[in-house]
Coordinates of C-alpha atoms in Angstrom, one line a residue:
Chain A
M242 CA 5.8 7.8 -20.0
T243 CA 4.7 7.2 -23.5
A244 CA 4.6 3.7 -25.0
H245 CA 7.7 4.5 -27.0
N246 CA 9.5 5.6 -23.9
A247 CA 8.4 2.4 -22.1
F248 CA 9.5 0.3 -25.0
V249 CA 13.0 1.9 -25.0
R250 CA 13.4 1.9 -21.2
I251 CA 12.2 -1.7 -20.7
N252 CA 14.3 -3.1 -23.5
I253 CA 17.4 -1.1 -22.5
N254 CA 17.1 -2.7 -19.0
R255 CA 16.6 -6.1 -20.5
S256 CA 19.5 -5.7 -22.8
L257 CA 21.8 -4.6 -19.9
A258 CA 20.7 -7.8 -18.1
G259 CA 21.6 -9.9 -21.1
E260 CA 18.0 -10.5 -22.2
H261 CA 16.6 -10.2 -25.8
L262 CA 14.1 -7.4 -26.9
L263 CA 10.5 -7.7 -26.0
T264 CA 8.0 -6.7 -28.7
D265 CA 4.9 -7.1 -26.5
A266 CA 4.5 -4.8 -23.5
P267 CA 4.7 -6.6 -20.2
S268 CA 2.2 -6.0 -17.5
H269 CA 3.0 -2.7 -15.7
I270 CA 1.3 -3.8 -12.5
V271 CA 4.1 -5.7 -10.8
L272 CA 5.5 -6.0 -7.4
I273 CA 9.3 -5.6 -7.3
P274 CA 10.9 -6.4 -4.0
D275 CA 12.8 -3.7 -2.2
V276 CA 16.6 -3.9 -1.8
A277 CA 17.8 -4.8 1.7
Y278 CA 21.3 -5.6 2.9
S279 CA 23.3 -5.5 6.1
S280 CA 26.3 -3.4 5.1
V281 CA 28.7 -2.3 2.4
V282 CA 32.4 -2.8 2.8
M283 CA 34.1 0.2 1.2
T284 CA 37.9 0.2 1.1
P285 CA 40.4 0.8 -1.6
Q286 CA 40.9 -3.0 -1.8
M287 CA 37.3 -4.3 -1.4
I288 CA 33.9 -3.0 -2.3
M289 CA 31.3 -5.6 -1.2
F290 CA 27.6 -5.8 -0.2
S291 CA 27.0 -8.2 2.6
G292 CA 23.8 -9.7 4.0
I293 CA 21.8 -9.0 0.9
K294 CA 18.2 -10.3 1.2
H295 CA 18.2 -12.7 -1.7
E296 CA 15.7 -12.5 -4.4
S297 CA 15.4 -15.5 -6.8
A298 CA 15.3 -15.3 -10.6
P299 CA 14.1 -13.4 -12.6
Y300 CA 15.3 -10.6 -10.3
K301 CA 18.8 -9.2 -10.6
L302 CA 20.4 -6.3 -8.8
V303 CA 21.2 -3.1 -10.5
V304 CA 23.9 -1.1 -8.7
K305 CA 25.1 2.4 -9.4
M306 CA 27.9 4.1 -7.4
S307 CA 29.7 7.4 -7.4
A308 CA 33.4 8.1 -7.3
S309 CA 34.7 9.3 -3.9
Q310 CA 33.1 12.6 -2.9
S311 CA 34.0 14.8 0.0
A312 CA 32.6 13.5 3.3
G313 CA 30.8 16.8 3.7
I314 CA 28.6 16.3 0.6
S315 CA 25.1 15.2 1.6
N316 CA 23.6 14.6 -1.8
G317 CA 25.8 13.0 -4.4
W318 CA 23.4 10.5 -6.0
S319 CA 23.3 12.4 -9.3
K320 CA 27.0 11.5 -9.6
T321 CA 26.4 7.7 -9.5
V322 CA 27.2 5.7 -12.6
L323 CA 26.0 2.2 -13.5
L324 CA 28.3 -0.6 -12.3
A325 CA 26.1 -3.5 -13.5
S326 CA 22.5 -4.5 -14.2
D327 CA 22.8 -8.2 -13.6
I328 CA 24.3 -8.7 -10.2
E329 CA 23.4 -11.8 -8.4
D330 CA 24.3 -12.2 -4.7
D331 CA 26.4 -15.1 -3.7
W332 CA 24.6 -16.1 -0.5
G333 CA 24.1 -12.5 0.5
E334 CA 27.5 -11.3 -0.7
A335 CA 28.2 -9.3 -3.8
D336 CA 31.7 -8.3 -4.5
V337 CA 31.6 -5.3 -6.9
T338 CA 35.3 -4.2 -6.6
R339 CA 36.2 -5.0 -10.2
L340 CA 33.0 -3.5 -11.5
Y341 CA 33.6 -0.3 -9.5
L342 CA 37.2 0.0 -10.8
K343 CA 36.1 -0.7 -14.4
A344 CA 33.3 1.9 -14.2
I345 CA 34.9 4.6 -12.1
G346 CA 38.6 4.0 -12.9
V347 CA 40.1 4.8 -9.5
E348 CA 39.9 3.2 -6.1
P349 CA 37.7 4.9 -3.5
V350 CA 39.7 7.2 -1.2
P351 CA 39.6 6.6 2.6
G352 CA 37.8 9.3 4.5
Q353 CA 35.6 10.2 1.5
K354 CA 32.1 9.2 0.7
V355 CA 30.6 7.0 -2.0
F356 CA 27.0 7.3 -3.0
I357 CA 25.0 4.2 -3.9
K358 CA 21.8 3.5 -5.7
A359 CA 20.5 0.0 -6.0
Y360 CA 17.3 -1.7 -7.1
W361 CA 16.0 -5.0 -8.2
M362 CA 15.1 -5.5 -11.8
N363 CA 12.7 -8.1 -13.1
T364 CA 14.7 -9.3 -16.1
Q365 CA 11.7 -10.9 -17.7
T366 CA 9.8 -7.6 -18.0
G367 CA 12.7 -5.1 -17.8
I368 CA 10.8 -3.3 -15.0
G369 CA 12.9 -2.0 -12.1
G370 CA 11.8 -1.6 -8.5
Q371 CA 12.1 1.2 -5.9
V372 CA 15.6 2.8 -5.9
F373 CA 17.4 2.3 -2.6
K374 CA 19.7 5.2 -1.9
D375 CA 22.7 4.8 0.4
S376 CA 26.0 6.5 1.2
V377 CA 29.1 4.9 2.7
L378 CA 32.3 6.4 4.2
V379 CA 35.4 4.8 2.7
T380 CA 37.7 3.2 5.3
G381 CA 41.3 2.3 5.0
E382 CA 40.8 -1.3 6.1
S383 CA 37.9 -3.5 6.8
I384 CA 37.2 -5.9 9.6
Y385 CA 34.7 -7.7 7.5
Q386 CA 35.3 -11.5 7.4
Q387 CA 34.4 -13.1 4.2
R388 CA 33.0 -16.5 4.7
M389 CA 35.3 -19.4 5.0
R390 CA 35.5 -21.3 1.8
V391 CA 38.1 -22.9 -0.5
T392 CA 37.9 -22.3 -4.2
E393 CA 40.3 -22.7 -7.1
A394 CA 41.7 -19.3 -6.1
N395 CA 43.0 -20.9 -2.9
L396 CA 44.9 -23.7 -4.6
D397 CA 48.6 -23.8 -4.6
P398 CA 49.7 -23.1 -8.2
A399 CA 53.1 -24.8 -7.5
Q400 CA 51.3 -28.1 -6.8
E401 CA 49.8 -30.6 -9.2
Q402 CA 46.1 -30.7 -8.4
S403 CA 43.7 -33.6 -9.0
V404 CA 40.6 -31.7 -8.2
S405 CA 39.0 -29.1 -10.4
A406 CA 36.1 -26.6 -9.9
I407 CA 36.5 -26.9 -6.2
D408 CA 34.2 -25.0 -3.8
V409 CA 34.2 -26.1 -0.2
D410 CA 32.2 -23.8 2.0
Y411 CA 32.5 -23.9 5.8
S412 CA 30.0 -21.1 6.5
T413 CA 27.0 -23.3 7.3
N414 CA 26.9 -22.8 11.0
A415 CA 25.6 -26.4 11.0
P416 CA 27.3 -29.8 11.5
V417 CA 28.1 -30.1 7.8
V418 CA 30.5 -28.6 5.3
N419 CA 29.1 -27.9 1.8
F420 CA 31.1 -29.5 -1.0
N421 CA 31.1 -28.9 -4.7
A422 CA 34.1 -30.4 -6.4
V423 CA 35.1 -32.4 -9.4
C424 CA 37.5 -35.2 -8.5
L425 CA 39.9 -36.2 -11.3
G426 CA 41.9 -38.8 -9.5
Y427 CA 45.7 -39.3 -9.6
S428 CA 48.0 -42.1 -10.4
N429 CA 46.2 -45.4 -9.6
V430 CA 44.8 -44.2 -6.3
A431 CA 41.1 -43.9 -5.8
A432 CA 41.4 -40.5 -4.4
S433 CA 42.0 -36.9 -5.4
K434 CA 43.9 -34.2 -3.7
A435 CA 43.6 -30.4 -3.4
Y436 CA 46.7 -28.6 -2.1
L437 CA 46.0 -25.1 -0.7
E438 CA 48.4 -22.2 -0.7
E439 CA 47.7 -21.4 2.9
N440 CA 46.7 -23.2 6.1
L441 CA 43.1 -23.6 7.1
P442 CA 42.4 -22.8 10.7
S443 CA 42.6 -25.9 13.0
E444 CA 38.9 -25.8 13.8
L445 CA 38.2 -26.5 10.1
L446 CA 40.6 -29.5 9.9
G447 CA 38.7 -32.8 10.1
I448 CA 36.9 -35.5 8.3
S449 CA 33.7 -35.4 6.2
Y450 CA 31.6 -37.8 4.3
A451 CA 29.7 -36.6 1.2
L452 CA 27.9 -38.1 -1.8
G453 CA 29.4 -38.3 -5.2
R454 CA 28.1 -39.0 -8.7
G455 CA 30.2 -40.3 -11.6
M456 CA 30.8 -38.2 -14.7
G457 CA 32.2 -41.0 -16.9
E458 CA 32.8 -40.4 -20.6
D459 CA 30.7 -43.5 -21.2
G460 CA 27.8 -41.9 -19.4
S461 CA 28.4 -43.6 -16.0
I462 CA 26.7 -41.7 -13.2
H463 CA 27.3 -44.2 -10.4
P464 CA 26.5 -43.0 -6.9
Q465 CA 29.4 -42.9 -4.6
S466 CA 30.5 -41.8 -1.1
Y467 CA 33.7 -40.0 -0.3
E468 CA 35.6 -39.5 2.9
I469 CA 37.1 -36.1 2.8
Q470 CA 40.1 -35.4 5.0
S471 CA 41.7 -32.0 5.5
T472 CA 45.0 -32.0 7.2
N473 CA 48.0 -29.6 7.6
F474 CA 51.4 -30.8 6.5
S475 CA 54.5 -28.7 6.1
R476 CA 52.5 -25.5 6.8
K477 CA 50.1 -26.2 4.0
T478 CA 46.6 -27.7 4.0
S479 CA 45.6 -30.5 1.8
I480 CA 42.0 -31.7 1.2
N481 CA 41.9 -35.3 0.2
F482 CA 38.8 -36.8 -1.4
N483 CA 39.1 -40.5 -0.7
H484 CA 36.7 -42.8 -2.6
R485 CA 34.7 -45.1 -0.4
G486 CA 31.3 -46.5 -1.6
G487 CA 30.1 -47.3 -5.1
A488 CA 31.9 -47.6 -8.3
Y489 CA 35.0 -45.4 -8.6
I490 CA 34.5 -43.3 -11.7
K491 CA 36.9 -40.6 -13.0
P492 CA 35.9 -37.9 -13.0
T493 CA 33.3 -37.7 -10.3
E494 CA 31.5 -34.7 -8.9
V495 CA 31.3 -34.6 -5.1
F496 CA 28.5 -32.4 -3.9
G497 CA 26.2 -31.4 -1.1
P498 CA 26.4 -31.2 2.6
G499 CA 29.0 -33.5 4.2
I500 CA 28.9 -34.3 7.9
F501 CA 32.0 -33.0 9.8
Y502 CA 33.9 -34.4 12.8
Q503 CA 37.4 -34.4 14.2
Q504 CA 39.3 -37.4 15.3
Chain B
M189 CA 6.1 -34.7 10.2
F190 CA 4.1 -33.1 7.3
N191 CA 2.5 -34.0 4.0
S192 CA 3.3 -32.3 0.7
I193 CA 0.6 -30.0 -0.8
S194 CA 1.2 -30.8 -4.4
N195 CA 3.8 -31.6 -7.0
N196 CA 4.3 -31.1 -10.7
F197 CA 5.2 -34.6 -11.8
G198 CA 2.2 -36.8 -11.0
A199 CA 3.3 -38.2 -7.7
G200 CA 0.7 -38.6 -4.9
I201 CA 0.8 -37.1 -1.5
I202 CA 4.3 -37.4 0.0
Q203 CA 4.8 -37.7 3.7
F204 CA 8.0 -36.2 5.2
K205 CA 9.6 -36.9 8.5
D206 CA 11.5 -33.7 9.4
V207 CA 13.8 -31.8 11.6
Q208 CA 13.7 -28.1 10.9
E209 CA 16.3 -25.8 12.5
S210 CA 16.6 -22.1 11.7
N211 CA 19.4 -22.6 9.2
Y212 CA 19.2 -26.2 8.0
I213 CA 16.6 -29.0 7.7
V214 CA 16.7 -32.8 7.5
L215 CA 14.0 -34.5 5.5
N216 CA 13.1 -38.2 5.2
A217 CA 10.6 -39.4 2.6
K218 CA 10.1 -42.2 0.2
F219 CA 7.7 -41.9 -2.8
T220 CA 7.2 -43.1 -6.3
C221 CA 6.2 -41.5 -9.6
S222 CA 6.0 -42.6 -13.2
P223 CA 8.3 -41.0 -16.0
Q224 CA 5.5 -42.0 -18.4
D225 CA 3.1 -39.6 -16.7
D226 CA 2.4 -36.5 -18.8
A227 CA 3.1 -34.3 -15.9
Y228 CA 6.5 -35.8 -15.3
K229 CA 7.3 -35.5 -19.0
A230 CA 6.3 -31.8 -19.0
A231 CA 8.3 -30.9 -15.9
E232 CA 11.9 -29.5 -16.4
V233 CA 12.6 -29.8 -12.7
L234 CA 10.6 -31.9 -10.3
E235 CA 9.0 -29.6 -7.8
I236 CA 7.2 -30.5 -4.6
T237 CA 5.1 -27.8 -2.9
V238 CA 5.3 -28.2 0.9
P239 CA 4.1 -26.3 4.0
A240 CA 6.5 -23.4 4.8
L241 CA 9.9 -24.7 5.7
T242 CA 12.2 -22.9 8.2
I243 CA 14.7 -22.2 5.4
G244 CA 14.0 -20.3 2.2
R245 CA 16.8 -21.7 0.1
S246 CA 19.5 -24.3 0.2
T247 CA 22.6 -25.6 -1.5
E248 CA 22.3 -28.6 -3.7
A249 CA 22.1 -31.9 -1.8
G250 CA 21.6 -35.5 -3.0
V251 CA 18.6 -37.8 -3.0
I252 CA 18.8 -41.4 -4.3
V253 CA 16.6 -42.2 -7.3
S254 CA 16.0 -45.8 -8.2
F255 CA 13.9 -48.3 -10.2
T256 CA 13.1 -51.9 -9.7
D257 CA 14.4 -54.6 -12.1
R258 CA 14.0 -58.2 -11.0
R259 CA 14.5 -61.0 -13.4
E260 CA 14.2 -64.7 -13.1
Y261 CA 17.0 -66.9 -14.2
Y262 CA 16.8 -70.7 -13.7
G263 CA 14.3 -70.4 -11.0
R264 CA 16.2 -67.6 -9.1
I265 CA 15.1 -64.1 -8.9
E266 CA 18.1 -61.8 -9.6
N267 CA 18.0 -58.2 -8.4
Y268 CA 19.2 -55.7 -10.9
D269 CA 17.5 -52.7 -9.2
A270 CA 19.4 -49.6 -10.3
C271 CA 20.0 -46.1 -8.9
T272 CA 22.0 -42.9 -8.8
V273 CA 22.1 -39.6 -6.9
A274 CA 20.0 -36.8 -8.1
K275 CA 20.6 -33.2 -7.0
S276 CA 17.9 -31.7 -4.8
W277 CA 17.5 -28.3 -3.3
V278 CA 15.1 -26.0 -1.5
K279 CA 14.1 -23.4 -4.0
D280 CA 11.9 -21.3 -1.6
A281 CA 10.2 -22.0 1.7
N282 CA 7.4 -23.8 0.0
T283 CA 9.2 -25.6 -2.8
L284 CA 11.5 -28.6 -2.8
C285 CA 13.2 -29.4 -6.1
I286 CA 14.8 -32.6 -7.5
E287 CA 16.6 -32.6 -10.8
K288 CA 15.2 -34.7 -13.6
L289 CA 17.7 -37.2 -15.0
S290 CA 17.1 -38.4 -18.6
V291 CA 18.6 -41.8 -17.8
F292 CA 15.3 -42.7 -16.2
D293 CA 13.0 -41.5 -18.9
E294 CA 12.0 -44.9 -20.2
Q295 CA 11.3 -46.4 -16.8
P296 CA 7.7 -47.2 -15.8
E297 CA 8.2 -46.2 -12.2
L298 CA 10.9 -44.4 -10.1
I299 CA 11.4 -44.5 -6.4
F300 CA 12.8 -41.5 -4.6
H301 CA 14.7 -42.0 -1.3
V302 CA 15.0 -38.6 0.5
Q303 CA 17.3 -39.0 3.5
T304 CA 18.8 -35.6 3.1
L305 CA 20.1 -32.6 4.9
Y306 CA 19.6 -29.2 3.2
C307 CA 21.9 -26.5 4.4
Q308 CA 22.6 -22.8 3.7
L309 CA 25.8 -20.8 3.4
A310 CA 26.9 -17.5 4.9
Q311 CA 25.1 -18.3 8.2
G312 CA 27.3 -16.2 10.4
G313 CA 29.4 -19.1 11.7
N314 CA 31.6 -21.9 10.6
V315 CA 30.8 -25.6 10.6
I316 CA 29.9 -27.1 13.9
V317 CA 32.0 -30.2 14.8
G318 CA 30.0 -33.4 15.3
K319 CA 31.1 -36.4 17.4
K320 CA 31.6 -39.6 15.5
K321 CA 30.5 -43.0 16.9
D322 CA 32.0 -46.1 15.3
L323 CA 29.4 -48.7 14.5
S324 CA 30.3 -52.3 15.4
C325 CA 28.3 -55.3 14.2
V326 CA 27.0 -58.0 16.5
S327 CA 25.6 -61.0 14.6
E328 CA 24.9 -64.6 15.1
D329 CA 28.2 -66.5 14.9
D330 CA 29.7 -63.3 13.6
F331 CA 28.4 -64.1 10.2
L332 CA 28.4 -60.5 9.1
S333 CA 31.4 -58.2 9.0
I334 CA 31.3 -54.5 8.3
R335 CA 34.1 -52.1 7.4
T336 CA 34.6 -50.5 10.8
S337 CA 36.8 -47.7 9.6
D338 CA 34.0 -46.4 7.4
S339 CA 30.9 -47.5 9.4
L340 CA 29.9 -44.7 11.6
C341 CA 27.2 -42.4 12.8
V342 CA 27.3 -38.8 14.0
V343 CA 24.5 -38.4 16.4
F344 CA 22.5 -35.3 17.3
K345 CA 19.4 -34.9 19.5
K346 CA 16.9 -35.1 16.6
W347 CA 18.8 -36.7 13.7
A348 CA 21.9 -38.7 12.9
F349 CA 24.2 -39.2 10.0
Y350 CA 24.7 -42.8 9.0
H351 CA 27.4 -44.2 6.7
W352 CA 27.9 -47.9 6.5
M353 CA 30.1 -50.2 4.4
Y354 CA 29.8 -53.9 4.0
D355 CA 32.9 -56.1 4.4
Y356 CA 31.8 -59.8 4.0
C357 CA 29.5 -62.4 5.3
S358 CA 30.0 -66.1 6.0
T359 CA 29.2 -68.6 3.2
A360 CA 26.5 -70.2 5.4
K361 CA 24.5 -66.9 5.4
S362 CA 25.3 -65.7 1.9
N363 CA 21.8 -66.5 0.7
A364 CA 19.9 -65.9 4.0
D365 CA 18.1 -62.9 5.3
W366 CA 20.4 -60.9 7.5
E367 CA 19.9 -59.5 10.9
A368 CA 22.5 -57.9 13.0
F369 CA 22.8 -55.4 15.9
F370 CA 24.8 -52.2 15.2
K371 CA 26.3 -51.0 18.5
N372 CA 26.2 -47.2 18.8
L373 CA 23.4 -46.8 16.3
P374 CA 20.6 -44.7 18.0
E375 CA 17.8 -47.1 18.8
D376 CA 15.1 -44.5 18.0
I377 CA 15.9 -44.6 14.3
N378 CA 13.2 -46.5 12.4
A379 CA 14.0 -46.3 8.7
D380 CA 14.3 -48.1 5.4
V381 CA 17.8 -47.2 4.2
P382 CA 19.1 -47.9 0.6
V383 CA 22.1 -50.1 0.3
L384 CA 24.1 -49.0 -2.8
S385 CA 26.9 -50.8 -4.6
A386 CA 29.0 -50.6 -7.7
T387 CA 28.1 -53.6 -9.8
N388 CA 25.0 -53.6 -11.9
Y389 CA 25.1 -56.2 -14.7
Q390 CA 22.0 -54.9 -16.5
H391 CA 22.4 -51.1 -16.1
K392 CA 26.1 -50.5 -16.4
Q393 CA 25.9 -46.7 -16.1
L394 CA 24.1 -46.9 -12.8
G395 CA 24.7 -48.4 -9.3
S396 CA 22.8 -51.2 -7.7
I397 CA 20.4 -50.7 -4.9
G398 CA 18.7 -52.9 -2.3
M399 CA 16.8 -51.9 0.9
S400 CA 17.8 -52.5 4.5
H401 CA 15.9 -51.6 7.6
L402 CA 17.1 -50.0 10.8
E403 CA 15.0 -50.3 13.9
E404 CA 15.9 -50.3 17.6
G405 CA 19.5 -50.6 16.7
Y406 CA 19.0 -53.7 14.5
F407 CA 20.0 -53.9 10.8
T408 CA 18.0 -56.2 8.6
M409 CA 18.4 -57.0 4.9
P410 CA 16.5 -59.7 3.1
A411 CA 18.5 -61.8 0.7
S412 CA 16.1 -60.7 -2.1
E413 CA 17.3 -57.2 -1.6
R414 CA 20.9 -58.0 -2.2
S415 CA 21.8 -57.2 -5.8
S416 CA 23.3 -59.6 -8.2
G417 CA 27.1 -59.4 -7.7
F418 CA 26.7 -58.1 -4.1
N419 CA 29.6 -60.1 -2.8
N420 CA 31.9 -59.3 -5.7
T421 CA 35.3 -57.9 -4.9
A422 CA 35.4 -54.1 -5.1
N423 CA 31.7 -53.8 -5.1
Y424 CA 32.0 -51.1 -2.4
V425 CA 28.6 -51.7 -0.8
F426 CA 27.5 -48.7 1.3
S427 CA 24.7 -46.7 2.7
F428 CA 24.7 -42.9 3.2
A429 CA 21.8 -41.1 4.9
F430 CA 20.8 -38.3 7.2
L431 CA 18.1 -40.0 9.3
V432 CA 15.4 -38.3 11.5
R433 CA 15.2 -39.9 14.9
D434 CA 11.9 -40.6 16.5
Y435 CA 12.5 -37.8 19.0
D436 CA 9.8 -36.8 21.5
T437 CA 9.6 -33.1 22.3
T438 CA 7.4 -33.6 25.4
P439 CA 9.4 -33.1 28.5
E440 CA 9.4 -36.0 30.9
V441 CA 8.6 -33.8 33.8
E442 CA 6.3 -30.9 33.3
G443 CA 8.1 -27.6 33.3
R444 CA 11.4 -29.3 33.0
L445 CA 14.1 -27.4 31.1
H446 CA 16.7 -29.8 30.2
Y447 CA 19.8 -30.1 27.9
E448 CA 22.2 -32.8 27.5
N449 CA 25.0 -33.5 25.1
E450 CA 27.6 -36.3 25.1
M451 CA 30.4 -33.9 24.1
L452 CA 30.7 -30.2 23.5
R453 CA 33.8 -29.2 21.5
A454 CA 35.8 -26.0 21.4
G455 CA 38.3 -26.8 18.6
Q456 CA 40.1 -30.1 18.1
Y457 CA 41.3 -30.7 21.6
D458 CA 39.0 -29.0 24.2
A459 CA 36.0 -31.0 25.2
F460 CA 33.2 -30.8 27.8
S461 CA 31.9 -34.4 28.2
D462 CA 28.6 -35.7 29.4
V463 CA 27.0 -32.3 29.8
N464 CA 23.7 -32.6 31.6
L465 CA 21.9 -29.3 32.6
E466 CA 18.5 -28.9 34.2
L467 CA 17.0 -25.5 35.1
I468 CA 13.9 -24.9 37.1
P469 CA 12.6 -21.4 36.4
A470 CA 10.8 -20.8 39.7
P471 CA 12.2 -21.1 42.3
S472 CA 15.3 -20.6 40.2
V473 CA 17.6 -23.5 40.5
V474 CA 20.1 -25.1 38.1
A475 CA 21.7 -28.5 38.2
F476 CA 24.7 -29.1 36.0
S477 CA 27.0 -32.1 35.6
G478 CA 29.8 -32.8 33.3
S479 CA 33.6 -33.3 33.1
M480 CA 36.5 -31.7 31.4
G481 CA 40.2 -32.6 31.1
I482 CA 41.7 -29.3 29.9
Y483 CA 45.1 -28.5 31.4
K484 CA 45.2 -24.8 30.7
A485 CA 43.8 -21.7 32.5
G486 CA 40.9 -21.0 30.0
P487 CA 38.3 -19.7 29.9
V488 CA 37.0 -22.0 27.2
T489 CA 33.8 -21.4 25.2
F490 CA 31.9 -24.3 23.7
P491 CA 29.2 -24.0 21.1
A492 CA 26.1 -25.9 22.3
P493 CA 24.1 -27.3 19.4
D494 CA 20.4 -28.1 19.6
F495 CA 20.1 -26.0 22.8
P496 CA 16.5 -25.6 23.9
E497 CA 15.0 -22.2 23.2
E498 CA 13.1 -22.4 26.5
V499 CA 16.3 -22.4 28.6
P500 CA 17.3 -18.8 29.0
A501 CA 20.8 -17.3 29.1
F502 CA 22.2 -17.5 32.6
G503 CA 25.3 -17.5 34.7
A504 CA 26.1 -19.5 37.8
F505 CA 28.9 -20.6 40.1
F506 CA 29.5 -24.3 40.6
L507 CA 31.8 -26.4 42.6
A508 CA 33.7 -29.2 40.9
A509 CA 36.4 -31.7 42.0
H510 CA 39.6 -33.0 40.4
Y511 CA 41.2 -36.1 41.8
H512 CA 44.9 -36.2 40.9
S513 CA 48.2 -37.6 42.0
K514 CA 48.6 -35.1 44.8
G515 CA 45.1 -35.5 46.2
L516 CA 41.7 -34.0 45.7
T517 CA 41.2 -30.4 44.5
V518 CA 37.9 -28.6 44.9
Q519 CA 37.5 -25.9 42.2
L520 CA 35.1 -23.0 41.9
L521 CA 33.8 -22.6 38.3
E522 CA 31.7 -19.9 36.8
I523 CA 29.6 -21.1 33.8
Q524 CA 27.9 -18.7 31.5
V525 CA 25.3 -19.8 29.0
T526 CA 24.9 -17.1 26.4
K527 CA 22.6 -16.9 23.4
T528 CA 23.1 -14.9 20.2
G529 CA 20.3 -15.5 17.7
S530 CA 19.9 -19.2 17.3
N531 CA 23.4 -20.0 18.7
T532 CA 24.1 -20.9 22.3
N533 CA 27.6 -20.9 23.9
V534 CA 28.7 -22.4 27.2
Q535 CA 31.7 -20.6 28.7
V536 CA 33.6 -22.2 31.5
I537 CA 35.7 -19.9 33.7
D538 CA 38.0 -21.0 36.4
Q539 CA 37.5 -18.8 39.5
S540 CA 39.9 -20.7 41.8
G541 CA 43.1 -19.6 40.3
D542 CA 43.8 -23.3 39.5
K543 CA 45.0 -22.5 36.0
N544 CA 43.4 -25.6 34.6
L545 CA 39.9 -26.9 33.8
A546 CA 40.2 -30.5 34.6
F547 CA 37.3 -31.6 36.8
K548 CA 34.2 -33.6 37.4
M549 CA 31.2 -31.5 38.3
F550 CA 27.9 -32.5 39.9
D551 CA 26.4 -29.4 41.5
T552 CA 23.2 -27.5 42.0
T553 CA 23.1 -23.8 42.5
V554 CA 21.1 -20.6 41.9
P555 CA 21.4 -19.1 38.4
T556 CA 21.3 -15.5 37.6
T557 CA 20.1 -14.0 34.3
I558 CA 22.8 -12.4 32.1

């Protein structure tokens, strides 16, 4: 590769990852980690990597996939196209369904095969690592269970919510639920409510205590504690963030692991 | 327990008390640093380099950051110590991070109170249910009252979660040093725990803070630690901490493989109480006691948190008894202890055809590997 080739290649990579051009050549002696993941869910409705071995910044995942090929084809990697150069896994999961549909244009066909290329790219240098090649048969349905969490997508649009930016994650396999929510408060009650569109399983209904910190317009960042109750009522689940300790500030961010128990 | 290796903000060596499981850790530490230190000013994020942790990343948790502000008015020292919660996370197995808050930039010294659990997500299982214990306060002449509905601990073998809220104290003791006994607080917790509250007359954007001490089940708090305005209405005084217990991993009897848990839960309603299991590897014998009150056929599978690695997976048959209105029933149970990765499950199977799992069990038998 000539210097000019390197300049172009490196800066195209950086550009695709949203980084600006480099004018000085980065060191070419670098160690880029290998891609490792547990499985790829490949159905017409969902295309997702799971169990990705996480690599911190400045690494981002570059993924290329092909359209569905006949299951008898053994080498279809030349038919892969770029889905994205800046994929970050979300605790080992990366949902690329929308990226696939945008790049390929059609859903994968059950019974056929999709070819995959993936590698980590150091976005600071633009240098990519070893390409990992894979192929996956497309299935009609998947038994993959996405981790249990509540986000804004799970909120009931017909209900007035007093919590924004909610992300409550139950997948800790520990005696805590992880909270990340902004409590807006409602009426004159020192509490905020999130109404979900569907029920949570009964084993996830209970009580938690988590820390909060004020986000007052006057700069108030008072420390607080919140009791968080999740209950089913009329076939819907509500998650109630009830202020307990410290100054009640609206809004407040409730974050971090919260102990979990059931009455 | 371990010491930090270094940090990027001018603090000294930091000693941590720790509980490190395969998918979460609990850390306790208290240390100081100066925001006027050049290293602190240069740091964007406060980073502490530590010996390799059992987890390589975590979600954002909270640590209390405070500074001291005591002022004398008319011969009295008023406490205006101030605090808030800073976000903290495990960046990699050797790096603990704490966010830097600009509100503290002008202070000469900060105190960091790490009483924090760091967890991960997508760990192959949902949240494990803890068992709440209500704290109740015993004090001389009942001078101290706590909010019982929000004063609790959730206890595990090596650590406990502690949340406490103040209610009121008698006038006679309002300026005295406090000592009270908290029933149900594990007596092997020895820790200085921050007491936070809403009112801070000198630093209105921040909360107030004072220090209490927990030891052998006793709660103490000197009068000087109670902030100005402590007894104000709606001051919402509280403590929130994940505390490492002074647990001893040395078995009392050499070669003893022992597990006990006050209550295993399978869902909201199914419980296996007072579980006490002891297994001797050679000659292979297992003693198991516990009780259940489940009126259905089962089988029922209980997750068993903090299960010792040394105890292998096994199955065994036990006899149990159920005394009911029609007399005494002897029941044959099969119990299977299975392990998947770091998770252990205890499955209880009725082999008598009783169609319920309501019994008290104290039995010793021969286990088989499964």
